[in-house]
Amino acid sequence: MPTYVYACKDCGHGLEVVQSFTDEALTICPECQGNLRKKFNSVGVVFKGSGFYRNDSRATTSSATPATSESKPSEAAAAPAPAAAPAKESASA
């Protein structure tokens, strides 16, 4: 369960409370009965393993770069497909 930090708007008293996500936020200061506000803190993140930077984001070395294709593109891909001829109308009356 996360720990939330509250601060009183009136007296400045601060407190940390372990609450569930479904619990209602505290609104009354236990010291002066004033209004509490929820403070936002940075989130603790732990990266484990080889990491995004090493695997995905980092520039690749020359030995790991894929070879560029020097072959010509296939003619089927280069030439557009011929247009279909319009169908002939039958003269039945």
PDB file of N, CA and C in Angstrom:
ATOM      1  N   MET A   1       0.842  -1.176   0.000  1.00  0.00           N
ATOM      2  CA  MET A   1       0.000   0.000   0.000  1.00  0.00           C
ATOM      3  C   MET A   1       0.889   1.241   0.000  1.00  0.00           C
ATOM      4  N   PRO A   2       0.474   2.270  -0.722  1.00  0.00           N
ATOM      5  CA  PRO A   2       1.293   3.476  -0.815  1.00  0.00           C
ATOM      6  C   PRO A   2       1.239   4.333   0.445  1.00  0.00           C
ATOM      7  N   THR A   3       2.282   5.103   0.631  1.00  0.00           N
ATOM      8  CA  THR A   3       2.353   6.059   1.728  1.00  0.00           C
ATOM      9  C   THR A   3       2.074   7.447   1.167  1.00  0.00           C
ATOM     10  N   TYR A   4       1.073   8.107   1.715  1.00  0.00           N
ATOM     11  CA  TYR A   4       0.705   9.454   1.281  1.00  0.00           C
ATOM     12  C   TYR A   4       1.192  10.459   2.305  1.00  0.00           C
ATOM     13  N   VAL A   5       1.612  11.621   1.832  1.00  0.00           N
ATOM     14  CA  VAL A   5       2.087  12.697   2.692  1.00  0.00           C
ATOM     15  C   VAL A   5       1.055  13.819   2.641  1.00  0.00           C
ATOM     16  N   TYR A   6       0.635  14.259   3.825  1.00  0.00           N
ATOM     17  CA  TYR A   6      -0.341  15.341   3.945  1.00  0.00           C
ATOM     18  C   TYR A   6       0.301  16.503   4.678  1.00  0.00           C
ATOM     19  N   ALA A   7      -0.170  17.713   4.375  1.00  0.00           N
ATOM     20  CA  ALA A   7       0.274  18.917   5.081  1.00  0.00           C
ATOM     21  C   ALA A   7      -0.948  19.765   5.386  1.00  0.00           C
ATOM     22  N   CYS A   8      -0.966  20.338   6.583  1.00  0.00           N
ATOM     23  CA  CYS A   8      -2.077  21.196   6.995  1.00  0.00           C
ATOM     24  C   CYS A   8      -1.904  22.574   6.360  1.00  0.00           C
ATOM     25  N   LYS A   9      -2.971  23.095   5.796  1.00  0.00           N
ATOM     26  CA  LYS A   9      -2.937  24.429   5.192  1.00  0.00           C
ATOM     27  C   LYS A   9      -2.877  25.520   6.254  1.00  0.00           C
ATOM     28  N   ASP A  10      -3.373  25.219   7.453  1.00  0.00           N
ATOM     29  CA  ASP A  10      -3.468  26.231   8.502  1.00  0.00           C
ATOM     30  C   ASP A  10      -2.228  26.282   9.389  1.00  0.00           C
ATOM     31  N   CYS A  11      -1.844  25.122   9.966  1.00  0.00           N
ATOM     32  CA  CYS A  11      -0.733  25.123  10.922  1.00  0.00           C
ATOM     33  C   CYS A  11       0.579  24.599  10.337  1.00  0.00           C
ATOM     34  N   GLY A  12       0.546  24.002   9.141  1.00  0.00           N
ATOM     35  CA  GLY A  12       1.767  23.500   8.526  1.00  0.00           C
ATOM     36  C   GLY A  12       2.191  22.124   8.998  1.00  0.00           C
ATOM     37  N   HIS A  13       1.416  21.501   9.881  1.00  0.00           N
ATOM     38  CA  HIS A  13       1.736  20.163  10.383  1.00  0.00           C
ATOM     39  C   HIS A  13       1.749  19.175   9.217  1.00  0.00           C
ATOM     40  N   GLY A  14       2.750  18.302   9.195  1.00  0.00           N
ATOM     41  CA  GLY A  14       2.852  17.292   8.146  1.00  0.00           C
ATOM     42  C   GLY A  14       2.746  15.897   8.724  1.00  0.00           C
ATOM     43  N   LEU A  15       2.168  14.981   7.960  1.00  0.00           N
ATOM     44  CA  LEU A  15       2.078  13.598   8.405  1.00  0.00           C
ATOM     45  C   LEU A  15       2.094  12.665   7.211  1.00  0.00           C
ATOM     46  N   GLU A  16       2.586  11.455   7.456  1.00  0.00           N
ATOM     47  CA  GLU A  16       2.603  10.401   6.448  1.00  0.00           C
ATOM     48  C   GLU A  16       1.624   9.328   6.873  1.00  0.00           C
ATOM     49  N   VAL A  17       0.802   8.872   5.935  1.00  0.00           N
ATOM     50  CA  VAL A  17      -0.217   7.878   6.239  1.00  0.00           C
ATOM     51  C   VAL A  17      -0.162   6.790   5.174  1.00  0.00           C
ATOM     52  N   VAL A  18      -0.143   5.524   5.620  1.00  0.00           N
ATOM     53  CA  VAL A  18      -0.211   4.391   4.697  1.00  0.00           C
ATOM     54  C   VAL A  18      -1.678   4.106   4.440  1.00  0.00           C
ATOM     55  N   GLN A  19      -2.094   4.266   3.179  1.00  0.00           N
ATOM     56  CA  GLN A  19      -3.490   4.083   2.816  1.00  0.00           C
ATOM     57  C   GLN A  19      -3.600   3.220   1.565  1.00  0.00           C
ATOM     58  N   SER A  20      -4.735   2.563   1.445  1.00  0.00           N
ATOM     59  CA  SER A  20      -5.046   1.817   0.238  1.00  0.00           C
ATOM     60  C   SER A  20      -5.472   2.801  -0.844  1.00  0.00           C
ATOM     61  N   PHE A  21      -5.444   2.351  -2.093  1.00  0.00           N
ATOM     62  CA  PHE A  21      -5.891   3.204  -3.190  1.00  0.00           C
ATOM     63  C   PHE A  21      -7.372   3.542  -3.058  1.00  0.00           C
ATOM     64  N   THR A  22      -8.135   2.669  -2.432  1.00  0.00           N
ATOM     65  CA  THR A  22      -9.581   2.876  -2.319  1.00  0.00           C
ATOM     66  C   THR A  22      -9.977   3.697  -1.096  1.00  0.00           C
ATOM     67  N   ASP A  23      -9.042   3.962  -0.180  1.00  0.00           N
ATOM     68  CA  ASP A  23      -9.353   4.761   1.011  1.00  0.00           C
ATOM     69  C   ASP A  23      -9.597   6.222   0.630  1.00  0.00           C
ATOM     70  N   GLU A  24     -10.477   6.870   1.379  1.00  0.00           N
ATOM     71  CA  GLU A  24     -10.741   8.293   1.179  1.00  0.00           C
ATOM     72  C   GLU A  24      -9.540   9.111   1.657  1.00  0.00           C
ATOM     73  N   ALA A  25      -9.265  10.211   0.982  1.00  0.00           N
ATOM     74  CA  ALA A  25      -8.176  11.093   1.384  1.00  0.00           C
ATOM     75  C   ALA A  25      -8.531  11.780   2.699  1.00  0.00           C
ATOM     76  N   LEU A  26      -7.516  12.015   3.537  1.00  0.00           N
ATOM     77  CA  LEU A  26      -7.734  12.723   4.795  1.00  0.00           C
ATOM     78  C   LEU A  26      -7.966  14.201   4.500  1.00  0.00           C
ATOM     79  N   THR A  27      -8.849  14.832   5.272  1.00  0.00           N
ATOM     80  CA  THR A  27      -9.170  16.243   5.035  1.00  0.00           C
ATOM     81  C   THR A  27      -9.023  17.112   6.273  1.00  0.00           C
ATOM     82  N   ILE A  28      -8.942  16.495   7.472  1.00  0.00           N
ATOM     83  CA  ILE A  28      -8.896  17.259   8.722  1.00  0.00           C
ATOM     84  C   ILE A  28      -7.573  16.998   9.435  1.00  0.00           C
ATOM     85  N   CYS A  29      -6.898  18.065   9.815  1.00  0.00           N
ATOM     86  CA  CYS A  29      -5.622  17.968  10.518  1.00  0.00           C
ATOM     87  C   CYS A  29      -5.848  17.422  11.925  1.00  0.00           C
ATOM     88  N   PRO A  30      -5.063  16.423  12.363  1.00  0.00           N
ATOM     89  CA  PRO A  30      -5.229  15.888  13.715  1.00  0.00           C
ATOM     90  C   PRO A  30      -4.727  16.850  14.797  1.00  0.00           C
ATOM     91  N   GLU A  31      -3.926  17.852  14.446  1.00  0.00           N
ATOM     92  CA  GLU A  31      -3.382  18.797  15.421  1.00  0.00           C
ATOM     93  C   GLU A  31      -4.317  19.973  15.680  1.00  0.00           C
ATOM     94  N   CYS A  32      -4.794  20.623  14.593  1.00  0.00           N
ATOM     95  CA  CYS A  32      -5.560  21.862  14.776  1.00  0.00           C
ATOM     96  C   CYS A  32      -6.958  21.806  14.161  1.00  0.00           C
ATOM     97  N   GLN A  33      -7.338  20.680  13.622  1.00  0.00           N
ATOM     98  CA  GLN A  33      -8.635  20.492  12.957  1.00  0.00           C
ATOM     99  C   GLN A  33      -8.775  21.365  11.706  1.00  0.00           C
ATOM    100  N   GLY A  34      -7.643  21.807  11.149  1.00  0.00           N
ATOM    101  CA  GLY A  34      -7.652  22.607   9.918  1.00  0.00           C
ATOM    102  C   GLY A  34      -7.754  21.715   8.684  1.00  0.00           C
ATOM    103  N   ASN A  35      -7.630  22.321   7.531  1.00  0.00           N
ATOM    104  CA  ASN A  35      -7.741  21.600   6.260  1.00  0.00           C
ATOM    105  C   ASN A  35      -6.403  20.998   5.856  1.00  0.00           C
ATOM    106  N   LEU A  36      -6.430  19.719   5.475  1.00  0.00           N
ATOM    107  CA  LEU A  36      -5.235  19.042   4.983  1.00  0.00           C
ATOM    108  C   LEU A  36      -5.217  19.079   3.464  1.00  0.00           C
ATOM    109  N   ARG A  37      -4.007  19.044   2.921  1.00  0.00           N
ATOM    110  CA  ARG A  37      -3.851  18.864   1.480  1.00  0.00           C
ATOM    111  C   ARG A  37      -2.839  17.752   1.253  1.00  0.00           C
ATOM    112  N   LYS A  38      -3.042  17.016   0.178  1.00  0.00           N
ATOM    113  CA  LYS A  38      -2.141  15.914  -0.152  1.00  0.00           C
ATOM    114  C   LYS A  38      -0.946  16.480  -0.910  1.00  0.00           C
ATOM    115  N   LYS A  39       0.249  16.110  -0.475  1.00  0.00           N
ATOM    116  CA  LYS A  39       1.469  16.540  -1.147  1.00  0.00           C
ATOM    117  C   LYS A  39       1.897  15.442  -2.107  1.00  0.00           C
ATOM    118  N   PHE A  40       2.503  15.835  -3.204  1.00  0.00           N
ATOM    119  CA  PHE A  40       2.972  14.872  -4.189  1.00  0.00           C
ATOM    120  C   PHE A  40       4.484  14.796  -4.128  1.00  0.00           C
ATOM    121  N   ASN A  41       4.981  13.578  -4.032  1.00  0.00           N
ATOM    122  CA  ASN A  41       6.415  13.337  -3.956  1.00  0.00           C
ATOM    123  C   ASN A  41       6.867  12.583  -5.187  1.00  0.00           C
ATOM    124  N   SER A  42       8.172  12.542  -5.378  1.00  0.00           N
ATOM    125  CA  SER A  42       8.714  11.763  -6.487  1.00  0.00           C
ATOM    126  C   SER A  42       8.522  10.277  -6.201  1.00  0.00           C
ATOM    127  N   VAL A  43       8.435   9.511  -7.245  1.00  0.00           N
ATOM    128  CA  VAL A  43       8.193   8.079  -7.130  1.00  0.00           C
ATOM    129  C   VAL A  43       9.528   7.357  -7.172  1.00  0.00           C
ATOM    130  N   GLY A  44       9.697   6.410  -6.269  1.00  0.00           N
ATOM    131  CA  GLY A  44      10.908   5.612  -6.272  1.00  0.00           C
ATOM    132  C   GLY A  44      10.827   4.534  -7.335  1.00  0.00           C
ATOM    133  N   VAL A  45      11.769   4.558  -8.276  1.00  0.00           N
ATOM    134  CA  VAL A  45      11.782   3.592  -9.364  1.00  0.00           C
ATOM    135  C   VAL A  45      13.098   2.843  -9.322  1.00  0.00           C
ATOM    136  N   VAL A  46      13.028   1.535  -9.462  1.00  0.00           N
ATOM    137  CA  VAL A  46      14.225   0.713  -9.484  1.00  0.00           C
ATOM    138  C   VAL A  46      14.275  -0.002 -10.822  1.00  0.00           C
ATOM    139  N   PHE A  47      15.355   0.226 -11.577  1.00  0.00           N
ATOM    140  CA  PHE A  47      15.543  -0.458 -12.845  1.00  0.00           C
ATOM    141  C   PHE A  47      16.458  -1.645 -12.609  1.00  0.00           C
ATOM    142  N   LYS A  48      16.004  -2.815 -13.011  1.00  0.00           N
ATOM    143  CA  LYS A  48      16.804  -4.021 -12.843  1.00  0.00           C
ATOM    144  C   LYS A  48      17.080  -4.628 -14.211  1.00  0.00           C
ATOM    145  N   GLY A  49      18.120  -5.424 -14.298  1.00  0.00           N
ATOM    146  CA  GLY A  49      18.441  -6.070 -15.562  1.00  0.00           C
ATOM    147  C   GLY A  49      19.399  -5.222 -16.375  1.00  0.00           C
ATOM    148  N   SER A  50      19.538  -5.575 -17.644  1.00  0.00           N
ATOM    149  CA  SER A  50      20.487  -4.871 -18.496  1.00  0.00           C
ATOM    150  C   SER A  50      20.000  -3.480 -18.850  1.00  0.00           C
ATOM    151  N   GLY A  51      18.702  -3.272 -18.884  1.00  0.00           N
ATOM    152  CA  GLY A  51      18.171  -1.926 -18.998  1.00  0.00           C
ATOM    153  C   GLY A  51      17.815  -1.469 -20.393  1.00  0.00           C
ATOM    154  N   PHE A  52      16.926  -0.502 -20.441  1.00  0.00           N
ATOM    155  CA  PHE A  52      16.451   0.069 -21.697  1.00  0.00           C
ATOM    156  C   PHE A  52      17.589   0.768 -22.432  1.00  0.00           C
ATOM    157  N   TYR A  53      18.417   1.501 -21.719  1.00  0.00           N
ATOM    158  CA  TYR A  53      19.473   2.272 -22.366  1.00  0.00           C
ATOM    159  C   TYR A  53      20.438   1.365 -23.112  1.00  0.00           C
ATOM    160  N   ARG A  54      20.838   0.286 -22.498  1.00  0.00           N
ATOM    161  CA  ARG A  54      21.788  -0.621 -23.138  1.00  0.00           C
ATOM    162  C   ARG A  54      21.183  -1.358 -24.322  1.00  0.00           C
ATOM    163  N   ASN A  55      19.936  -1.734 -24.212  1.00  0.00           N
ATOM    164  CA  ASN A  55      19.342  -2.585 -25.237  1.00  0.00           C
ATOM    165  C   ASN A  55      18.664  -1.820 -26.363  1.00  0.00           C
ATOM    166  N   ASP A  56      17.913  -0.795 -26.052  1.00  0.00           N
ATOM    167  CA  ASP A  56      17.031  -0.206 -27.043  1.00  0.00           C
ATOM    168  C   ASP A  56      17.379   1.218 -27.447  1.00  0.00           C
ATOM    169  N   SER A  57      17.852   2.021 -26.531  1.00  0.00           N
ATOM    170  CA  SER A  57      17.995   3.438 -26.805  1.00  0.00           C
ATOM    171  C   SER A  57      19.401   3.807 -27.258  1.00  0.00           C
ATOM    172  N   ARG A  58      20.351   3.043 -26.885  1.00  0.00           N
ATOM    173  CA  ARG A  58      21.737   3.373 -27.129  1.00  0.00           C
ATOM    174  C   ARG A  58      22.108   3.156 -28.594  1.00  0.00           C
ATOM    175  N   ALA A  59      23.014   3.960 -29.107  1.00  0.00           N
ATOM    176  CA  ALA A  59      23.493   3.786 -30.473  1.00  0.00           C
ATOM    177  C   ALA A  59      24.205   2.447 -30.582  1.00  0.00           C
ATOM    178  N   THR A  60      23.995   1.776 -31.689  1.00  0.00           N
ATOM    179  CA  THR A  60      24.600   0.462 -31.863  1.00  0.00           C
ATOM    180  C   THR A  60      26.052   0.604 -32.285  1.00  0.00           C
ATOM    181  N   THR A  61      26.839  -0.418 -32.024  1.00  0.00           N
ATOM    182  CA  THR A  61      28.237  -0.421 -32.429  1.00  0.00           C
ATOM    183  C   THR A  61      28.329  -0.826 -33.889  1.00  0.00           C
ATOM    184  N   SER A  62      29.488  -0.628 -34.492  1.00  0.00           N
ATOM    185  CA  SER A  62      29.637  -0.914 -35.917  1.00  0.00           C
ATOM    186  C   SER A  62      29.468  -2.403 -36.215  1.00  0.00           C
ATOM    187  N   SER A  63      29.831  -3.277 -35.295  1.00  0.00           N
ATOM    188  CA  SER A  63      29.687  -4.712 -35.542  1.00  0.00           C
ATOM    189  C   SER A  63      28.244  -5.168 -35.420  1.00  0.00           C
ATOM    190  N   ALA A  64      27.408  -4.393 -34.740  1.00  0.00           N
ATOM    191  CA  ALA A  64      26.020  -4.792 -34.548  1.00  0.00           C
ATOM    192  C   ALA A  64      25.078  -4.161 -35.559  1.00  0.00           C
ATOM    193  N   THR A  65      25.602  -3.274 -36.423  1.00  0.00           N
ATOM    194  CA  THR A  65      24.714  -2.635 -37.387  1.00  0.00           C
ATOM    195  C   THR A  65      24.382  -3.602 -38.507  1.00  0.00           C
ATOM    196  N   PRO A  66      23.146  -3.607 -38.971  1.00  0.00           N
ATOM    197  CA  PRO A  66      22.781  -4.498 -40.063  1.00  0.00           C
ATOM    198  C   PRO A  66      23.409  -4.022 -41.366  1.00  0.00           C
ATOM    199  N   ALA A  67      23.752  -4.971 -42.223  1.00  0.00           N
ATOM    200  CA  ALA A  67      24.346  -4.644 -43.509  1.00  0.00           C
ATOM    201  C   ALA A  67      23.296  -4.011 -44.403  1.00  0.00           C
ATOM    202  N   THR A  68      23.714  -2.977 -45.137  1.00  0.00           N
ATOM    203  CA  THR A  68      22.762  -2.334 -46.037  1.00  0.00           C
ATOM    204  C   THR A  68      22.650  -3.149 -47.306  1.00  0.00           C
ATOM    205  N   SER A  69      21.484  -3.207 -47.867  1.00  0.00           N
ATOM    206  CA  SER A  69      21.238  -3.981 -49.072  1.00  0.00           C
ATOM    207  C   SER A  69      21.648  -3.155 -50.281  1.00  0.00           C
ATOM    208  N   GLU A  70      22.579  -3.690 -51.074  1.00  0.00           N
ATOM    209  CA  GLU A  70      23.025  -2.995 -52.270  1.00  0.00           C
ATOM    210  C   GLU A  70      22.380  -3.580 -53.515  1.00  0.00           C
ATOM    211  N   SER A  71      21.509  -4.554 -53.362  1.00  0.00           N
ATOM    212  CA  SER A  71      20.863  -5.157 -54.521  1.00  0.00           C
ATOM    213  C   SER A  71      19.786  -4.229 -55.045  1.00  0.00           C
ATOM    214  N   LYS A  72      19.481  -4.388 -56.342  1.00  0.00           N
ATOM    215  CA  LYS A  72      18.461  -3.554 -56.969  1.00  0.00           C
ATOM    216  C   LYS A  72      17.087  -4.027 -56.524  1.00  0.00           C
ATOM    217  N   PRO A  73      16.131  -3.122 -56.401  1.00  0.00           N
ATOM    218  CA  PRO A  73      14.777  -3.550 -56.047  1.00  0.00           C
ATOM    219  C   PRO A  73      14.185  -4.380 -57.176  1.00  0.00           C
ATOM    220  N   SER A  74      13.330  -5.279 -56.830  1.00  0.00           N
ATOM    221  CA  SER A  74      12.739  -6.159 -57.835  1.00  0.00           C
ATOM    222  C   SER A  74      11.911  -5.345 -58.814  1.00  0.00           C
ATOM    223  N   GLU A  75      11.858  -5.817 -60.048  1.00  0.00           N
ATOM    224  CA  GLU A  75      11.134  -5.084 -61.086  1.00  0.00           C
ATOM    225  C   GLU A  75       9.641  -5.051 -60.802  1.00  0.00           C
ATOM    226  N   ALA A  76       9.106  -6.078 -60.163  1.00  0.00           N
ATOM    227  CA  ALA A  76       7.673  -6.111 -59.868  1.00  0.00           C
ATOM    228  C   ALA A  76       7.301  -4.995 -58.894  1.00  0.00           C
ATOM    229  N   ALA A  77       8.178  -4.709 -57.980  1.00  0.00           N
ATOM    230  CA  ALA A  77       7.890  -3.658 -57.014  1.00  0.00           C
ATOM    231  C   ALA A  77       8.122  -2.280 -57.627  1.00  0.00           C
ATOM    232  N   ALA A  78       9.062  -2.186 -58.586  1.00  0.00           N
ATOM    233  CA  ALA A  78       9.383  -0.901 -59.183  1.00  0.00           C
ATOM    234  C   ALA A  78       8.370  -0.486 -60.245  1.00  0.00           C
ATOM    235  N   ALA A  79       7.883  -1.439 -61.044  1.00  0.00           N
ATOM    236  CA  ALA A  79       6.946  -1.116 -62.126  1.00  0.00           C
ATOM    237  C   ALA A  79       5.520  -1.136 -61.602  1.00  0.00           C
ATOM    238  N   PRO A  80       4.725  -0.125 -61.958  1.00  0.00           N
ATOM    239  CA  PRO A  80       3.332  -0.141 -61.510  1.00  0.00           C
ATOM    240  C   PRO A  80       2.543  -1.210 -62.255  1.00  0.00           C
ATOM    241  N   ALA A  81       1.539  -1.729 -61.608  1.00  0.00           N
ATOM    242  CA  ALA A  81       0.700  -2.759 -62.221  1.00  0.00           C
ATOM    243  C   ALA A  81      -0.126  -2.125 -63.331  1.00  0.00           C
ATOM    244  N   PRO A  82      -0.315  -2.853 -64.463  1.00  0.00           N
ATOM    245  CA  PRO A  82      -1.116  -2.287 -65.554  1.00  0.00           C
ATOM    246  C   PRO A  82      -2.566  -2.127 -65.116  1.00  0.00           C
ATOM    247  N   ALA A  83      -3.200  -1.077 -65.626  1.00  0.00           N
ATOM    248  CA  ALA A  83      -4.592  -0.820 -65.280  1.00  0.00           C
ATOM    249  C   ALA A  83      -5.490  -1.835 -65.967  1.00  0.00           C
ATOM    250  N   ALA A  84      -6.539  -2.246 -65.307  1.00  0.00           N
ATOM    251  CA  ALA A  84      -7.466  -3.213 -65.887  1.00  0.00           C
ATOM    252  C   ALA A  84      -8.297  -2.529 -66.962  1.00  0.00           C
ATOM    253  N   ALA A  85      -8.551  -3.258 -68.057  1.00  0.00           N
ATOM    254  CA  ALA A  85      -9.356  -2.719 -69.154  1.00  0.00           C
ATOM    255  C   ALA A  85     -10.815  -2.691 -68.730  1.00  0.00           C
ATOM    256  N   PRO A  86     -11.571  -1.657 -69.122  1.00  0.00           N
ATOM    257  CA  PRO A  86     -12.985  -1.614 -68.748  1.00  0.00           C
ATOM    258  C   PRO A  86     -13.765  -2.743 -69.428  1.00  0.00           C
ATOM    259  N   ALA A  87     -14.764  -3.248 -68.749  1.00  0.00           N
ATOM    260  CA  ALA A  87     -15.569  -4.348 -69.290  1.00  0.00           C
ATOM    261  C   ALA A  87     -16.435  -3.834 -70.431  1.00  0.00           C
ATOM    262  N   LYS A  88     -16.580  -4.691 -71.483  1.00  0.00           N
ATOM    263  CA  LYS A  88     -17.413  -4.313 -72.624  1.00  0.00           C
ATOM    264  C   LYS A  88     -18.865  -4.492 -72.260  1.00  0.00           C
ATOM    265  N   GLU A  89     -19.698  -3.550 -72.710  1.00  0.00           N
ATOM    266  CA  GLU A  89     -21.126  -3.648 -72.449  1.00  0.00           C
ATOM    267  C   GLU A  89     -21.762  -4.540 -73.505  1.00  0.00           C
ATOM    268  N   SER A  90     -22.677  -5.378 -73.068  1.00  0.00           N
ATOM    269  CA  SER A  90     -23.374  -6.230 -74.033  1.00  0.00           C
ATOM    270  C   SER A  90     -24.551  -5.470 -74.613  1.00  0.00           C
ATOM    271  N   ALA A  91     -24.840  -5.721 -75.890  1.00  0.00           N
ATOM    272  CA  ALA A  91     -25.921  -5.009 -76.568  1.00  0.00           C
ATOM    273  C   ALA A  91     -27.144  -5.903 -76.659  1.00  0.00           C
ATOM    274  N   SER A  92     -27.757  -6.206 -75.564  1.00  0.00           N
ATOM    275  CA  SER A  92     -28.971  -7.014 -75.590  1.00  0.00           C
ATOM    276  C   SER A  92     -30.156  -6.109 -75.367  1.00  0.00           C
ATOM    277  N   ALA A  93     -31.110  -6.164 -76.330  1.00  0.00           N
ATOM    278  CA  ALA A  93     -32.261  -5.289 -76.191  1.00  0.00           C
ATOM    279  C   ALA A  93     -33.538  -6.012 -76.407  1.00  0.00           C
TER     280      ALA A  93
END
